[in-house]
Short mmCIF file of C-alpha atoms in Angstrom, two decimals:
data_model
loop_
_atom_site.label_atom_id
_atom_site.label_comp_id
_atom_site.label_asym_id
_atom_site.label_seq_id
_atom_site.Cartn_x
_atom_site.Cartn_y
_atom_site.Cartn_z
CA UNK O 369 51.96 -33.32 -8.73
CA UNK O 370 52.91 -35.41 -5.25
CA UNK O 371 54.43 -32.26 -3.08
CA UNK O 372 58.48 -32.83 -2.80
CA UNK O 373 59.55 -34.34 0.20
CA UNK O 374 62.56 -32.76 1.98
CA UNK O 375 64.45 -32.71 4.91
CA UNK O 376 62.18 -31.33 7.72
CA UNK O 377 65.66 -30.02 9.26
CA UNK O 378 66.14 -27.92 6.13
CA UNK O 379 62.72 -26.35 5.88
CA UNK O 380 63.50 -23.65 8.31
CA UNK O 381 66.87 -23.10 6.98
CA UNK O 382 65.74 -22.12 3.73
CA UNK O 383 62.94 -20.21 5.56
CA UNK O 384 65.95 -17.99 6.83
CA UNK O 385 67.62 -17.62 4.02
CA UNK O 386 64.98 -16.92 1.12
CA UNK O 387 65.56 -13.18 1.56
CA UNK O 388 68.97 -13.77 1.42
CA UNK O 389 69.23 -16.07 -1.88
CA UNK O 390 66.43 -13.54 -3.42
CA UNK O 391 68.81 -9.99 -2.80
CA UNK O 392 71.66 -12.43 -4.12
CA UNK O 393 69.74 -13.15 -7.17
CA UNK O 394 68.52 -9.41 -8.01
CA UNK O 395 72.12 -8.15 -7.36
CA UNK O 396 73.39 -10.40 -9.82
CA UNK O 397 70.64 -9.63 -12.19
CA UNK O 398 72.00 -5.80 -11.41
CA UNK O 399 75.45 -6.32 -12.09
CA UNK O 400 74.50 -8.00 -15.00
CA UNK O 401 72.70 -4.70 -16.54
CA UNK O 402 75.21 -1.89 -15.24
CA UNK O 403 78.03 -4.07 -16.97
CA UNK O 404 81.36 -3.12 -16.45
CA UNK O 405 81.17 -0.19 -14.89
CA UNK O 406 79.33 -1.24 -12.33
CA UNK O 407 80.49 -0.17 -8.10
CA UNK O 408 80.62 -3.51 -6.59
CA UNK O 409 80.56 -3.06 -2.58
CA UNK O 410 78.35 -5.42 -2.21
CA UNK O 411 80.32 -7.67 0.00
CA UNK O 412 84.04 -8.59 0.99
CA UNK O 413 85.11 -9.48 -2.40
CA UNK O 414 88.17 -8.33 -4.42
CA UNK O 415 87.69 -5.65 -6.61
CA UNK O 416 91.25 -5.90 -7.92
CA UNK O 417 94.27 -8.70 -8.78
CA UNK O 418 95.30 -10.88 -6.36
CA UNK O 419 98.81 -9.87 -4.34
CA UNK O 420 101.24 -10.98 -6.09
CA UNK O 421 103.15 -12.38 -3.40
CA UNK O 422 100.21 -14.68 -3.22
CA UNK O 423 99.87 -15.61 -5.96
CA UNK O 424 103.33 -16.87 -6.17
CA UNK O 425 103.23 -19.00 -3.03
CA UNK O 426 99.48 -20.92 -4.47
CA UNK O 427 101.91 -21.52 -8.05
CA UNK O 428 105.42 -22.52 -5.65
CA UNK O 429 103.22 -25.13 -3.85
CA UNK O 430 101.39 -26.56 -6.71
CA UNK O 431 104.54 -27.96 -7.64
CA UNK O 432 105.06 -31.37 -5.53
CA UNK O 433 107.93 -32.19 -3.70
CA UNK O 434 110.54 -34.59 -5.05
CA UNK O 435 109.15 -38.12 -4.31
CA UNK O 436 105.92 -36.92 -2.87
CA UNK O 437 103.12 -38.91 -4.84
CA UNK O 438 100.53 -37.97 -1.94
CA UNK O 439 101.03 -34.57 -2.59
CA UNK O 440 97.27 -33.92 -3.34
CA UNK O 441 95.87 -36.84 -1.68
CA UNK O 442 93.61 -37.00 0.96
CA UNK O 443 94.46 -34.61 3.58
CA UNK O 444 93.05 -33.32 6.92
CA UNK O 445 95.79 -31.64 9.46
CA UNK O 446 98.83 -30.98 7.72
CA UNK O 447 101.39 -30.97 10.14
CA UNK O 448 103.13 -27.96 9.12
CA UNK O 449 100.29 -26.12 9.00
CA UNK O 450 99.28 -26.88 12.17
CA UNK O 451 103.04 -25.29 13.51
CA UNK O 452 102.33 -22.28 12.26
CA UNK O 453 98.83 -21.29 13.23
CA UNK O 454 99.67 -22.79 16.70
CA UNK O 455 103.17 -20.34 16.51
CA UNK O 456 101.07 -16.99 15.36
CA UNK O 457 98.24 -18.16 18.27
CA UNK O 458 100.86 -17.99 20.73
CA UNK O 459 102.26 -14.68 19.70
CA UNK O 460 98.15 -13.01 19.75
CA UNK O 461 96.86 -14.76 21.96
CA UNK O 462 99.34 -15.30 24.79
CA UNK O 463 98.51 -18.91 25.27
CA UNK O 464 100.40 -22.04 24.85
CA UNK O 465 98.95 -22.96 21.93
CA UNK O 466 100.34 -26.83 20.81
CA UNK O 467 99.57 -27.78 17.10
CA UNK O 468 97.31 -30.72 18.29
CA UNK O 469 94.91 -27.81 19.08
CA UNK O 470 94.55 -26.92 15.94
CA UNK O 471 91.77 -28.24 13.14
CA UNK O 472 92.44 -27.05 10.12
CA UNK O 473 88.71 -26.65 7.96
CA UNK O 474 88.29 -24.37 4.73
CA UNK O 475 87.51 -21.23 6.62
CA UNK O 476 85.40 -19.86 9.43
CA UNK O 477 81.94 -20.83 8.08
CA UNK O 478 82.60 -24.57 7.91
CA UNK O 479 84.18 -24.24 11.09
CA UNK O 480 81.23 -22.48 12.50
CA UNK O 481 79.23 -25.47 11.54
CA UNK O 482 81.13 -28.12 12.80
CA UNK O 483 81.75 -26.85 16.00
CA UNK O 484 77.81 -26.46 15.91
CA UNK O 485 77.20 -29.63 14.90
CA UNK O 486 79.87 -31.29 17.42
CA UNK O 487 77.67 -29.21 20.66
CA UNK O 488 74.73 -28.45 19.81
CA UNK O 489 71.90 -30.21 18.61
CA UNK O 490 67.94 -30.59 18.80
CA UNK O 491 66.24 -28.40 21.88
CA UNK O 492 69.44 -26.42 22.06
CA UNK O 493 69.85 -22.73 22.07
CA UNK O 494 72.89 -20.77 21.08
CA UNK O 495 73.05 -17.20 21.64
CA UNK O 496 73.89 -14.86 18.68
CA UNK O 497 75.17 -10.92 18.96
CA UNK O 498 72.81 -9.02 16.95
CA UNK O 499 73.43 -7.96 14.65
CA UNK O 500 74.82 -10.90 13.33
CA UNK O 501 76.51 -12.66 10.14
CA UNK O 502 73.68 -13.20 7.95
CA UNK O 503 74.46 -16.95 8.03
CA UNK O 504 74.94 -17.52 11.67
CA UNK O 505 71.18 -18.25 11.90
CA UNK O 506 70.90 -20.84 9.06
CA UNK O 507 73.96 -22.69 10.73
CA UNK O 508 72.17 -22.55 14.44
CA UNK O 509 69.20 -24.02 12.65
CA UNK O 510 70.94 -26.96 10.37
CA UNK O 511 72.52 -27.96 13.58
CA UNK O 512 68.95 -28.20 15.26
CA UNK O 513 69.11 -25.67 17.73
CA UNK O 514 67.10 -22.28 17.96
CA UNK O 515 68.90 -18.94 17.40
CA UNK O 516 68.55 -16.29 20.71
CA UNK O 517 69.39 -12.94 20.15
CA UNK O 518 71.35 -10.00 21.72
CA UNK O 519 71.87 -6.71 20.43
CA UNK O 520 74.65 -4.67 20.79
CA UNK O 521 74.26 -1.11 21.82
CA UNK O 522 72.28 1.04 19.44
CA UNK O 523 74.94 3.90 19.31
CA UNK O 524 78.46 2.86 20.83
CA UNK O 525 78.03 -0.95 19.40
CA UNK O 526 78.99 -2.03 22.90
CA UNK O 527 77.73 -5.75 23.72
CA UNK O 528 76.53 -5.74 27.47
CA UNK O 529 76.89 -8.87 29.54
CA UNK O 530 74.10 -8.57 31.68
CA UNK O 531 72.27 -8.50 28.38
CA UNK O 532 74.00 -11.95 28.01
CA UNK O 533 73.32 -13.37 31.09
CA UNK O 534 69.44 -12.21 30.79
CA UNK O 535 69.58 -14.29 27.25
CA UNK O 536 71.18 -17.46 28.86
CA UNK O 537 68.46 -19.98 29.89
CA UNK O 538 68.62 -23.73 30.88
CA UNK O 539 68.67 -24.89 27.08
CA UNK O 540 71.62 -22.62 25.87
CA UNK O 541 74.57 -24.38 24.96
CA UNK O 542 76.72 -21.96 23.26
CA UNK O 543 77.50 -18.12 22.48
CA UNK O 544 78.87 -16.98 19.19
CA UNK O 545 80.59 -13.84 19.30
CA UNK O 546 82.06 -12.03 16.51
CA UNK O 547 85.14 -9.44 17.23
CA UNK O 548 86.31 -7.46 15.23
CA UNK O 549 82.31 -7.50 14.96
CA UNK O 550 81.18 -7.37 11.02
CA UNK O 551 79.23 -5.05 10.21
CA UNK O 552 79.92 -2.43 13.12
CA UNK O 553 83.79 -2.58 13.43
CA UNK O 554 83.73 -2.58 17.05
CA UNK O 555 86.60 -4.58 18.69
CA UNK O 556 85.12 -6.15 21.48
CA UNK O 557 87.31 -4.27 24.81
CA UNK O 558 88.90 -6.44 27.41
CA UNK O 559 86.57 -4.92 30.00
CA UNK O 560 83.69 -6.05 28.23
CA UNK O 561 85.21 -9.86 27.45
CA UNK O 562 86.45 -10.27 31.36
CA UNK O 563 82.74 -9.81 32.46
CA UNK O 564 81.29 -11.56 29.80
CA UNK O 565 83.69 -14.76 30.89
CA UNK O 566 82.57 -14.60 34.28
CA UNK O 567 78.70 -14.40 33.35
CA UNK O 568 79.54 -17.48 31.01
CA UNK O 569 81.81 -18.73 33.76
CA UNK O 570 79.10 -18.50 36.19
CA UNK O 571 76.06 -20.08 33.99
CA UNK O 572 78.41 -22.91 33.11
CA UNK O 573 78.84 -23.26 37.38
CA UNK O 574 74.65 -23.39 37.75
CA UNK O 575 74.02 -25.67 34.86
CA UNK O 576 76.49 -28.48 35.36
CA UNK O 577 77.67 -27.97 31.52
CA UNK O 578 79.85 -25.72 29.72
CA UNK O 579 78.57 -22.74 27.94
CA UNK O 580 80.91 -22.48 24.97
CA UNK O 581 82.03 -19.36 23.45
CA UNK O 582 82.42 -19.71 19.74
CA UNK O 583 84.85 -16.90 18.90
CA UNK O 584 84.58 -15.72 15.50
CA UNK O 585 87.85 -14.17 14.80
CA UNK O 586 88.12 -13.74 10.67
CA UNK O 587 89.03 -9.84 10.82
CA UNK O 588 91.23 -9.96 13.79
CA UNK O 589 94.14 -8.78 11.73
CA UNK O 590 91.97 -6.00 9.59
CA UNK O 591 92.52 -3.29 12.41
CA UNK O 592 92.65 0.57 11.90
CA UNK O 593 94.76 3.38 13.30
CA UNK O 594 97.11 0.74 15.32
CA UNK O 595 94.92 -1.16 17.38
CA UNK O 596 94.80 -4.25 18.63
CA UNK O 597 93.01 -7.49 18.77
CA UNK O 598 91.27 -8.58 22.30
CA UNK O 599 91.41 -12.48 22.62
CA UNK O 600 88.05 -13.67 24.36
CA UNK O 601 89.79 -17.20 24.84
CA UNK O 602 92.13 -14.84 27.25
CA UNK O 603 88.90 -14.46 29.81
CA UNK O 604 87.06 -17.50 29.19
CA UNK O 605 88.85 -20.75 28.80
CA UNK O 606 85.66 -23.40 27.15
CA UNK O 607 86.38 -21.13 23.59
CA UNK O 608 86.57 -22.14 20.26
CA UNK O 609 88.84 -19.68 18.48
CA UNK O 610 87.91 -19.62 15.05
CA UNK O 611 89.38 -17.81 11.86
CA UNK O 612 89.36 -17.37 8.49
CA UNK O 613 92.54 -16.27 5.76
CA UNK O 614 90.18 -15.29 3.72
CA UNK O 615 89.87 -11.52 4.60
CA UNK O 616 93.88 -11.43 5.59
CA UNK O 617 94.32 -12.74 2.36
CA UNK O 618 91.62 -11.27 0.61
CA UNK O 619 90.61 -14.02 -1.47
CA UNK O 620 87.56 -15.49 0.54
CA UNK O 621 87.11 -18.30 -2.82
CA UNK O 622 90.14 -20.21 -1.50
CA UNK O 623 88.55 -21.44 1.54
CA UNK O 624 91.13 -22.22 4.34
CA UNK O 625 90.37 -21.39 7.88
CA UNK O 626 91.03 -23.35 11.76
CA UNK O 627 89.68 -24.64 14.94
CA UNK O 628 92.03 -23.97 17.90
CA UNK O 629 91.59 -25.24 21.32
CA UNK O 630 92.92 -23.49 23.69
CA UNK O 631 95.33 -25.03 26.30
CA UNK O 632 93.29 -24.09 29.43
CA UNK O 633 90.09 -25.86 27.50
CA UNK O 634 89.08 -28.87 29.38
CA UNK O 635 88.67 -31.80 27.90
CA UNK O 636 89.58 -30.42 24.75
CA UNK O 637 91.37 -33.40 23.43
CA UNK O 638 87.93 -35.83 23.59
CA UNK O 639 86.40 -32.93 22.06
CA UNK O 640 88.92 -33.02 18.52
CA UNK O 641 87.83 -36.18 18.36
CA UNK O 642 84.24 -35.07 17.93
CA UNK O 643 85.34 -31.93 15.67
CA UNK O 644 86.86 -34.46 13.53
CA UNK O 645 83.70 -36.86 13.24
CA UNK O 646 81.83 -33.48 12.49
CA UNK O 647 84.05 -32.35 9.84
CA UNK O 648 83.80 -36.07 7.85
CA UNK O 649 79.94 -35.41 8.14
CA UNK O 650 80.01 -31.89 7.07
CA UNK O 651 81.44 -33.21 3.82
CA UNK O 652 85.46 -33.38 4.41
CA UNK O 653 85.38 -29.76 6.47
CA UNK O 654 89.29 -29.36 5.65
CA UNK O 655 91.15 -26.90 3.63
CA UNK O 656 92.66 -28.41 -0.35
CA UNK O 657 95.91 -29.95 -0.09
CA UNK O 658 97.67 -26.77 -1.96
CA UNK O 659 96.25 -24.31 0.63
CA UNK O 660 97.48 -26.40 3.77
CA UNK O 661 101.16 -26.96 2.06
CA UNK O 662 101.52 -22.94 1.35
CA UNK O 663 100.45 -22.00 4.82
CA UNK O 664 103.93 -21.36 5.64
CA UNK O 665 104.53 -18.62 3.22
CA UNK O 666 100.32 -17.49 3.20
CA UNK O 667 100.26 -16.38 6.61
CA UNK O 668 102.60 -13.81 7.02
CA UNK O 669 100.88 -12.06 3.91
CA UNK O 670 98.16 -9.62 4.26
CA UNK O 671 96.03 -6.81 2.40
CA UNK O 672 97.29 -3.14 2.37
CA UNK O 673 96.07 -2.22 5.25
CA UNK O 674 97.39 1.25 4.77
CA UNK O 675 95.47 1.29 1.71
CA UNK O 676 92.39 0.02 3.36
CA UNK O 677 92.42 2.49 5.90
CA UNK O 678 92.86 5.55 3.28
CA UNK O 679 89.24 4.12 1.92
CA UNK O 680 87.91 4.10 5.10
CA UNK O 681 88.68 7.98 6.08
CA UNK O 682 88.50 9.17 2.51
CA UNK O 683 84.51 7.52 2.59
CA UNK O 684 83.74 8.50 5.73
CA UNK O 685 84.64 12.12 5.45
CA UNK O 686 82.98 12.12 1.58
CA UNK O 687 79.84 10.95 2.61
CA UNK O 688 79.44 12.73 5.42
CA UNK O 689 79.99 15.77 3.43
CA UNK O 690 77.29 14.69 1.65
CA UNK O 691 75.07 15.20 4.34
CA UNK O 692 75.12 11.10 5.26
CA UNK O 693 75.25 9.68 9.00
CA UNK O 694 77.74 6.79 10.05
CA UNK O 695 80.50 5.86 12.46
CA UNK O 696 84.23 5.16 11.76
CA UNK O 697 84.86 1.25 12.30
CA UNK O 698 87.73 0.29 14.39
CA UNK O 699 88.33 -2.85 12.34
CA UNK O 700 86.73 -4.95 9.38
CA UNK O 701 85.94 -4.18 5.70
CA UNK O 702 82.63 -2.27 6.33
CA UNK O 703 81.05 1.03 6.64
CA UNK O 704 77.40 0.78 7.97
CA UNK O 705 75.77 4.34 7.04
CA UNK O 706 72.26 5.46 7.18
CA UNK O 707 69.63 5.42 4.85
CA UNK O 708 68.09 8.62 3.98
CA UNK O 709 65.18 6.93 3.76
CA UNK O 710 63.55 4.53 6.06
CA UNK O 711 63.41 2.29 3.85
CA UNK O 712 66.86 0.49 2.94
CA UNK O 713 65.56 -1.78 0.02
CA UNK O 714 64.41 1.20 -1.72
CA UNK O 715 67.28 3.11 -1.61
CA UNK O 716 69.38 -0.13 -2.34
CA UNK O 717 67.58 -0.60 -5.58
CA UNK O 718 67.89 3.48 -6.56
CA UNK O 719 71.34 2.86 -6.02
CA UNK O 720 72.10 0.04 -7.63
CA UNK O 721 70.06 1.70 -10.76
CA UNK O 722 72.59 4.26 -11.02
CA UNK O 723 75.21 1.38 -10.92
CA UNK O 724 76.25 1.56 -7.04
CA UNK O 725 75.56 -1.97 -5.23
CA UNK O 726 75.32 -1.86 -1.37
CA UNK O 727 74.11 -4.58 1.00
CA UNK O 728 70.43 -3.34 2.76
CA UNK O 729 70.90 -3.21 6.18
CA UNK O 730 67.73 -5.20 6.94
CA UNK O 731 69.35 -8.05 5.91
CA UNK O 732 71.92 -7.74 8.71
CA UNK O 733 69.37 -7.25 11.22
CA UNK O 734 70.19 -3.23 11.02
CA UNK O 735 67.12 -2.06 9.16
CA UNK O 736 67.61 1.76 7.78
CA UNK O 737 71.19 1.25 6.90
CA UNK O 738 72.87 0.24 4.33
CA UNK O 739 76.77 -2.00 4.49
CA UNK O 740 79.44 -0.40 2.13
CA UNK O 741 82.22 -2.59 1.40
CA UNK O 742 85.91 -1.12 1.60
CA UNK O 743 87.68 -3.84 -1.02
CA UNK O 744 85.66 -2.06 -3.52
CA UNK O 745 88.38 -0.65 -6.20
CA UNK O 746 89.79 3.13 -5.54
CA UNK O 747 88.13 3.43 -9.44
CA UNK O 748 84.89 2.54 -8.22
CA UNK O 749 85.12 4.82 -5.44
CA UNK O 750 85.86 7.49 -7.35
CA UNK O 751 82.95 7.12 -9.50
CA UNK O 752 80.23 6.00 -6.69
CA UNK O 753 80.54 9.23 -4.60
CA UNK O 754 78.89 11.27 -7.04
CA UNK O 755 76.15 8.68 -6.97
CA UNK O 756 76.32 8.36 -4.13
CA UNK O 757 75.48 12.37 -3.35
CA UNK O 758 73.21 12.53 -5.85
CA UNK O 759 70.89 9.54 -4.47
CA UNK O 760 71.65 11.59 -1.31
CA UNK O 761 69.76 14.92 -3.06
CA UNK O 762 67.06 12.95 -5.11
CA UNK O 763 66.49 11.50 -1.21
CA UNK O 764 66.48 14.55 0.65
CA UNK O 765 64.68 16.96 -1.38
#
């Protein structure tokens, strides 16, 4: 049989993601066998109905307005839209946010790639905290460029700049940087963003071309015990802020995210020009028609964030009873707890045998530890931490 013949650009894509797509694919298999009664923390999903108030806004907007036949036509920037993420930037970020500087795509991973695609390209390099979303790689890659690595601090989950600037060579062209960082929880400080702006500030200076800072902002409003969000764009003015609804909203299938340029940006008018070619290419990057006309009344909902933060202490003090080792996030969805054994595959699958379905650390670059998700159900909760202690004992003893 004549050997397929593929894009050579996707070969080491799907080299990255194979483990990926195979954990995917044995979790299912899992849920599959424990049936209903399975504990799903696998990843940021819903566990339980939709807010209501939600709901009611996606049914309010499906209904066109009075002589509106282009009501779910073709649509890339709604206007309105626009107003009101450049109105809520303004109020967190303390910049003059316009609504031209906003691109409106369907969420933070298509905006990830097209603002990869739109700078970076073959030869490039784009630095990457470690550890990182498990697709940041892949998206480096599609866009042709290589994927450099630095890892936050082992213990405090600090990112150092001089780490940074030691990473940042004559072929880098960008920086993604994830805060409220998922999986950790840190919150990025403002100490630590001021000197990472001038390292990037100075780079950009000796190269003759902006290092941009792609600012991956999709938990910024998941934050514990009142605090508050850091704006990197605030330190370092060549940053693409990016965001998703999904985890505000918690319903990461309707896929509606932005692009914002930041007023001290240079430039950054020729460059929506290029996010906009990039987004055609990417396969119409922008968010469904419904999504874009509800904006107005979807963005002053969020989850329970009360709620979310009783799972967080009521885990964290249960499984540390239990004899098991992790932090308390300051921010996100996730726990990241350690393995009682070394290895975090095997203790996924003993878990997920007794029903409980975590996410293996490895595949997060943070191999020994395992990711709990916090949207799980407060049913499933209640019956995982028994099986949760006893894989602790059958570990242990």
């Amino acid at each position: 049989m004549t050997p397929l013949r593929l894009s050579p650009r996707l070969t080491p894509v799907v080299e990255v993601l194979q483990p990926l797509l195979g954990m995917f694919i044995e979790a299912q298999s899992l849920i599959e066998r424990a049936g209903p009664d399975v504990c799903d923390f696998l990843a940021g999903n819903p566990q339980e109905q939709a807010m209501p108030p939600y709901v009611e806004a996606l049914q309010r907007w499906a209904q066109p307005e009075p002589d509106r036949r282009d009501w779910f036509a073709y649509i890339q920037n709604d206007p309105t839209a626009q107003q009101v993420v450049a109105a809520y930037l303004r109020e967190q970020q303390g910049l003059a946010f316009e609504p031209e500087d906003i691109a409106m795509t369907n969420a933070a991973i298509a905006a990830l790639a097209v603002v990869l695609r739109t700078i970076a390209g073959d030869g490039d390099e784009v630095i990457m905290v470690s550890p990182p979303h498990f697709l940041y790689e892949p998206l480096i890659r599609a866009a042709g460029a290589e994927a450099v690595r630095v890892k936050v601090h082992p213990t405090t989950f600090d990112l150092d700049p001089e780490d940074v600037r030691a990473a940042i060579t004559p072929r880098t062209r960008a920086l993604i940087l994830n805060s409220p960082h998922n999986p950790t929880g840190r919150i990025f400080p403002e100490e630590t963003l001021e000197a990472l702006g001038r390292v990037l500030t100075e780079a950009s200076e000796r190269q003759g071309d902006p290092i941009y800072l792609l600012s991956d902002e999709a938990y910024s409003r998941i934050l514990f015990d009142g605090r508050s969000f850091v704006p990197p764009a605030a330190y370092y003015p060549n940053t693409f802020v990016i965001y998703s609804y999904g985890k505000q909203l918690l319903a990461p299938g309707q896929r509606i995210g932005f692009i914002a340029l930041p007023p001290t940006m240079p430039e950054r008018k020729d460059l929506m020009l290029f996010l906009m070619a990039a987004q055609l290419i990417t396969g119409w990057a922008w968010p469904n028609a419904l999504l874009q006309h509800g904006l107005v009344d979807l963005d002053p909902l969020s989850v329970d964030m009360d709620k979310l933060q009783w799972r967080r202490d009521h885990m964290v003090a249960s499984l540390r009873d239990m004899g098991y080792r992790l932090h308390v996030p300051e921010a996100t969805f996730y726990l990241m707890v350690q393995s009682p054994i070394e290895d975090d595959w095997a203790f996924f699958r003993q878990l997920a045998e007794d029903g409980v379905l975590v996410l293996p650390g490895t595949m997060l670059e943070m191999p020994g530890t395992f990711r709990i998700s916090l949207t799980a159900s407060d049913d499933m909760i209640e019956r995982a931490l028994p099986l949760f202690a006893n894989a602790f004992k059958r570990a242990t003893e």
